[in-house]
Amino acid sequence: LAKTTQPISMDSYEGQEVNITCSHNNIATNDYITWYQQFPSQGPRFIIQGYKTKVTNEVASLFIPADRKSSTLSLPRVSLSDTAVYYCLVGDMGRTGRRALTFGSGTRLQVQP
Amino acid sequence: DAGVTQSPTHLIKTRGQQVTLRCSPKSGHDTVSWYQQALGQGPQFIFQYYEEEERQRGNFPDRFSGHQFPNYSSELNVNALLLGDSALYLCASSFDLGDYGYTFGSGTRLTVV
């Protein structure tokens, strides 16, 4: 799986938009980009997945440039409850739920009042 | 609809002992994966089971073993516990052709003293 690089930590305030960028220079043609969220003492939770351009759901948006060597997770108007660790995963995860997920160390987002 | 259920939630063991952790997958899922998450790190893949057999394995010693039952539930066994085995053990369930539908449990916090 392609190696990913993301900031160790980020700070924000309630109501702001937060953008977390992940670098994946060696992404392969078949690779998808997936983001997970993890709260303390809980398992990771799927947030969003994309292959190219932009994907949006009720929780977040994912922006992927044409070269796909990076991606940006955008969280609109964060609240205190968005304080968590966010993981960027890259791999051929389409169309099967039987791939081993490779997590990095993630980005610790701290949202202040 | 219950998600992934893990038991126990917390456990304290002594070095050299053996431990068994249990996981019930989400309804409709037939694949169970186990992950180890040390404090401050991302989850690391241990192994995956489906059709009652170990199908993939991460870089973990043979002290880590598992089992899957006909009802898709699974156990993780760790023998000859080391202090370094202290971690949060996460179970994730999924199903083939499920795209990114991995559902994680809240984990078992194992402390080895």
CSV table of C-alpha atoms in Angstrom, one decimal:
chain,number,residue,atom,x,y,z
A,1,LEU,CA,0.0,0.0,0.0
A,2,ALA,CA,1.1,3.5,-0.7
A,3,LYS,CA,2.7,5.3,2.2
A,4,THR,CA,0.9,8.4,3.5
A,5,THR,CA,2.1,11.5,5.3
A,6,GLN,CA,-0.2,13.7,7.3
A,7,PRO,CA,0.3,16.3,10.0
A,8,ILE,CA,0.7,15.0,13.5
A,9,SER,CA,-1.7,17.4,15.0
A,10,MET,CA,-3.9,20.4,14.3
A,11,ASP,CA,-5.8,22.9,16.4
A,12,SER,CA,-9.0,24.7,15.5
A,13,TYR,CA,-11.9,26.5,17.1
A,14,GLU,CA,-15.6,25.7,17.0
A,15,GLY,CA,-17.4,26.9,13.8
A,16,GLN,CA,-14.3,26.9,11.7
A,17,GLU,CA,-13.6,24.8,8.6
A,18,VAL,CA,-10.8,22.4,9.1
A,19,ASN,CA,-8.7,21.0,6.2
A,20,ILE,CA,-6.4,18.1,6.8
A,21,THR,CA,-4.0,17.2,3.9
A,22,CYS,CA,-2.6,13.8,3.3
A,23,SER,CA,0.4,13.2,0.9
A,24,HIS,CA,0.5,9.9,-1.0
A,25,ASN,CA,3.1,10.4,-3.7
A,26,ASN,CA,3.3,6.7,-4.7
A,27,ILE,CA,-0.5,6.1,-5.1
A,28,ALA,CA,-1.3,3.4,-7.6
A,29,THR,CA,-3.8,3.5,-10.4
A,30,ASN,CA,-6.2,1.1,-8.5
A,31,ASP,CA,-5.8,2.9,-5.1
A,32,TYR,CA,-8.7,4.6,-3.4
A,33,ILE,CA,-8.3,7.2,-0.6
A,34,THR,CA,-10.2,6.6,2.6
A,35,TRP,CA,-10.4,8.6,5.8
A,36,TYR,CA,-11.3,7.2,9.2
A,37,GLN,CA,-12.1,9.1,12.4
A,38,GLN,CA,-11.2,7.7,15.9
A,39,PHE,CA,-12.3,8.9,19.3
A,40,PRO,CA,-10.5,7.9,22.4
A,41,SER,CA,-11.2,4.3,23.5
A,42,GLN,CA,-13.3,3.6,20.4
A,43,GLY,CA,-12.6,1.9,17.1
A,44,PRO,CA,-12.0,3.9,13.9
A,45,ARG,CA,-15.1,5.0,12.0
A,46,PHE,CA,-15.3,5.4,8.3
A,47,ILE,CA,-15.8,9.0,7.1
A,48,ILE,CA,-15.4,9.2,3.4
A,49,GLN,CA,-13.7,7.6,0.4
A,50,GLY,CA,-12.8,8.8,-3.0
A,51,TYR,CA,-10.9,8.1,-6.2
A,52,LYS,CA,-10.6,11.5,-7.9
A,53,THR,CA,-12.0,15.0,-7.9
A,54,LYS,CA,-14.4,15.8,-5.1
A,55,VAL,CA,-16.6,13.6,-2.9
A,56,THR,CA,-19.1,15.0,-0.4
A,57,ASN,CA,-21.3,13.4,2.2
A,58,GLU,CA,-23.2,14.6,5.2
A,59,VAL,CA,-20.0,14.6,7.4
A,60,ALA,CA,-17.1,15.8,5.2
A,61,SER,CA,-15.8,16.6,1.8
A,62,LEU,CA,-12.7,15.0,0.1
A,63,PHE,CA,-10.8,16.9,-2.5
A,64,ILE,CA,-8.4,15.0,-4.7
A,65,PRO,CA,-6.3,16.8,-7.4
A,66,ALA,CA,-5.8,15.4,-10.8
A,67,ASP,CA,-2.4,13.9,-10.1
A,68,ARG,CA,-3.9,12.2,-7.0
A,69,LYS,CA,-0.6,12.6,-5.1
A,70,SER,CA,-2.4,14.3,-2.2
A,71,SER,CA,-5.9,14.6,-0.8
A,72,THR,CA,-7.6,17.0,1.6
A,73,LEU,CA,-10.3,16.1,4.1
A,74,SER,CA,-12.5,19.1,4.8
A,75,LEU,CA,-14.7,19.3,7.9
A,76,PRO,CA,-17.1,22.2,7.7
A,77,ARG,CA,-17.9,24.2,10.9
A,78,VAL,CA,-16.3,21.8,13.4
A,79,SER,CA,-17.6,21.4,16.9
A,80,LEU,CA,-16.0,20.1,20.1
A,81,SER,CA,-17.2,16.6,19.2
A,82,ASP,CA,-15.0,16.6,16.1
A,83,THR,CA,-12.0,16.4,18.4
A,84,ALA,CA,-10.5,13.0,17.3
A,85,VAL,CA,-7.7,11.4,15.4
A,86,TYR,CA,-8.1,11.3,11.6
A,87,TYR,CA,-6.4,8.7,9.5
A,88,CYS,CA,-5.8,8.8,5.8
A,89,LEU,CA,-5.5,5.4,4.1
A,90,VAL,CA,-4.6,4.6,0.6
A,91,GLY,CA,-5.0,1.3,-1.1
A,92,ASP,CA,-6.9,-0.8,-3.5
A,93,MET,CA,-10.0,-1.0,-1.3
A,94,GLY,CA,-12.7,-0.9,-3.9
A,95,ARG,CA,-15.3,-3.6,-4.2
A,96,THR,CA,-14.1,-5.8,-1.4
A,97,GLY,CA,-14.3,-5.8,2.4
A,98,ARG,CA,-11.4,-8.3,2.7
A,99,ARG,CA,-8.4,-6.1,2.5
A,100,ALA,CA,-6.1,-5.5,5.4
A,101,LEU,CA,-6.2,-1.8,6.3
A,102,THR,CA,-2.9,0.0,6.9
A,103,PHE,CA,-3.1,2.9,9.3
A,104,GLY,CA,-0.4,5.5,9.9
A,105,SER,CA,-0.2,7.6,13.1
A,106,GLY,CA,-3.0,9.9,12.0
A,107,THR,CA,-3.7,13.6,12.7
A,108,ARG,CA,-4.9,14.6,16.1
A,109,LEU,CA,-7.4,17.4,15.7
A,110,GLN,CA,-8.2,19.4,18.8
A,111,VAL,CA,-11.2,21.7,18.6
A,112,GLN,CA,-11.3,24.5,21.2
A,113,PRO,CA,-14.4,26.4,22.3
B,1,ASP,CA,-29.0,-3.6,14.6
B,2,ALA,CA,-26.0,-4.2,16.8
B,3,GLY,CA,-22.6,-3.2,15.5
B,4,VAL,CA,-19.5,-5.1,16.4
B,5,THR,CA,-19.4,-6.3,19.9
B,6,GLN,CA,-16.2,-7.1,21.8
B,7,SER,CA,-15.6,-8.6,25.2
B,8,PRO,CA,-14.3,-8.0,27.7
B,9,THR,CA,-13.9,-4.2,27.5
B,10,HIS,CA,-10.9,-4.2,29.9
B,11,LEU,CA,-8.5,-6.9,31.1
B,12,ILE,CA,-5.4,-7.1,33.2
B,13,LYS,CA,-3.1,-10.0,32.9
B,14,THR,CA,0.3,-11.0,34.2
B,15,ARG,CA,3.4,-11.6,32.0
B,16,GLY,CA,3.5,-15.2,30.7
B,17,GLN,CA,-0.3,-15.7,31.0
B,18,GLN,CA,-2.6,-16.4,28.1
B,19,VAL,CA,-5.6,-14.3,27.1
B,20,THR,CA,-8.7,-14.8,24.9
B,21,LEU,CA,-10.6,-11.9,23.4
B,22,ARG,CA,-14.0,-12.2,21.7
B,23,CYS,CA,-15.7,-10.5,18.9
B,24,SER,CA,-19.2,-10.7,17.4
B,25,PRO,CA,-19.4,-9.1,14.0
B,26,LYS,CA,-22.1,-6.8,12.7
B,27,SER,CA,-25.2,-8.5,11.4
B,28,GLY,CA,-24.6,-9.5,7.7
B,29,HIS,CA,-20.8,-9.4,7.9
B,30,ASP,CA,-18.9,-12.6,7.5
B,31,THR,CA,-15.3,-11.4,7.7
B,32,VAL,CA,-13.5,-10.5,11.0
B,33,SER,CA,-10.1,-8.7,11.2
B,34,TRP,CA,-8.2,-8.0,14.4
B,35,TYR,CA,-6.0,-5.0,15.0
B,36,GLN,CA,-3.6,-4.0,17.8
B,37,GLN,CA,-3.4,-0.4,18.7
B,38,ALA,CA,-0.6,0.8,21.0
B,39,LEU,CA,-1.0,4.1,22.8
B,40,GLY,CA,-0.5,7.0,20.5
B,41,GLN,CA,-0.2,4.8,17.4
B,42,GLY,CA,-2.5,3.8,14.6
B,43,PRO,CA,-4.1,0.3,14.5
B,44,GLN,CA,-1.8,-2.5,13.2
B,45,PHE,CA,-3.3,-5.4,11.3
B,46,ILE,CA,-2.9,-8.8,13.1
B,47,PHE,CA,-5.0,-11.2,10.9
B,48,GLN,CA,-8.2,-11.8,9.1
B,49,TYR,CA,-10.7,-14.6,9.2
B,50,TYR,CA,-13.5,-15.6,6.8
B,51,GLU,CA,-15.0,-19.0,6.1
B,52,GLU,CA,-13.5,-20.1,9.5
B,53,GLU,CA,-9.9,-19.8,8.2
B,54,GLU,CA,-7.1,-17.4,8.7
B,55,ARG,CA,-6.8,-15.7,5.3
B,56,GLN,CA,-4.3,-12.9,5.8
B,57,ARG,CA,-1.8,-12.2,8.5
B,58,GLY,CA,0.2,-9.1,9.5
B,59,ASN,CA,3.7,-9.0,11.1
B,60,PHE,CA,2.8,-10.7,14.4
B,61,PRO,CA,4.4,-13.7,16.0
B,62,ASP,CA,2.8,-17.1,16.4
B,63,ARG,CA,1.9,-16.2,20.0
B,64,PHE,CA,-1.1,-14.5,18.4
B,65,SER,CA,-3.7,-16.9,17.1
B,66,GLY,CA,-7.3,-16.9,16.3
B,67,HIS,CA,-10.4,-18.7,15.5
B,68,GLN,CA,-13.7,-18.1,13.7
B,69,PHE,CA,-16.9,-19.9,14.5
B,70,PRO,CA,-19.7,-21.0,12.1
B,71,ASN,CA,-21.8,-18.0,13.3
B,72,TYR,CA,-18.9,-15.7,12.1
B,73,SER,CA,-17.9,-14.7,15.6
B,74,SER,CA,-14.2,-14.8,16.4
B,75,GLU,CA,-11.6,-15.1,19.1
B,76,LEU,CA,-8.1,-13.7,19.4
B,77,ASN,CA,-5.7,-15.7,21.6
B,78,VAL,CA,-2.4,-14.4,22.8
B,79,ASN,CA,0.0,-16.8,24.6
B,80,ALA,CA,3.0,-16.0,26.8
B,81,LEU,CA,2.0,-12.4,27.3
B,82,LEU,CA,4.7,-9.7,27.2
B,83,LEU,CA,4.5,-6.2,28.7
B,84,GLY,CA,4.6,-5.0,25.1
B,85,ASP,CA,1.3,-6.7,24.3
B,86,SER,CA,-0.4,-4.0,26.4
B,87,ALA,CA,-2.7,-2.3,23.9
B,88,LEU,CA,-6.2,-1.7,22.6
B,89,TYR,CA,-7.3,-4.7,20.6
B,90,LEU,CA,-9.8,-3.9,17.9
B,91,CYS,CA,-12.1,-6.2,15.9
B,92,ALA,CA,-13.4,-5.1,12.6
B,93,SER,CA,-16.1,-6.9,10.6
B,94,SER,CA,-16.9,-6.6,6.9
B,95,PHE,CA,-18.1,-8.7,4.0
B,96,ASP,CA,-16.8,-9.3,0.5
B,97,LEU,CA,-18.0,-6.9,-2.1
B,98,GLY,CA,-18.7,-4.5,0.7
B,99,ASP,CA,-16.4,-1.8,-0.6
B,100,TYR,CA,-15.3,0.2,2.4
B,101,GLY,CA,-17.8,-1.2,4.8
B,102,TYR,CA,-15.5,-2.0,7.7
B,103,THR,CA,-17.2,-1.7,11.1
B,104,PHE,CA,-14.9,-1.5,14.1
B,105,GLY,CA,-15.8,-2.5,17.7
B,106,SER,CA,-14.8,-0.3,20.7
B,107,GLY,CA,-12.0,-2.7,21.5
B,108,THR,CA,-10.6,-4.5,24.5
B,109,ARG,CA,-8.0,-2.7,26.5
B,110,LEU,CA,-5.4,-5.3,27.6
B,111,THR,CA,-2.9,-4.4,30.3
B,112,VAL,CA,0.0,-6.7,31.0
B,113,VAL,CA,1.7,-6.3,34.3
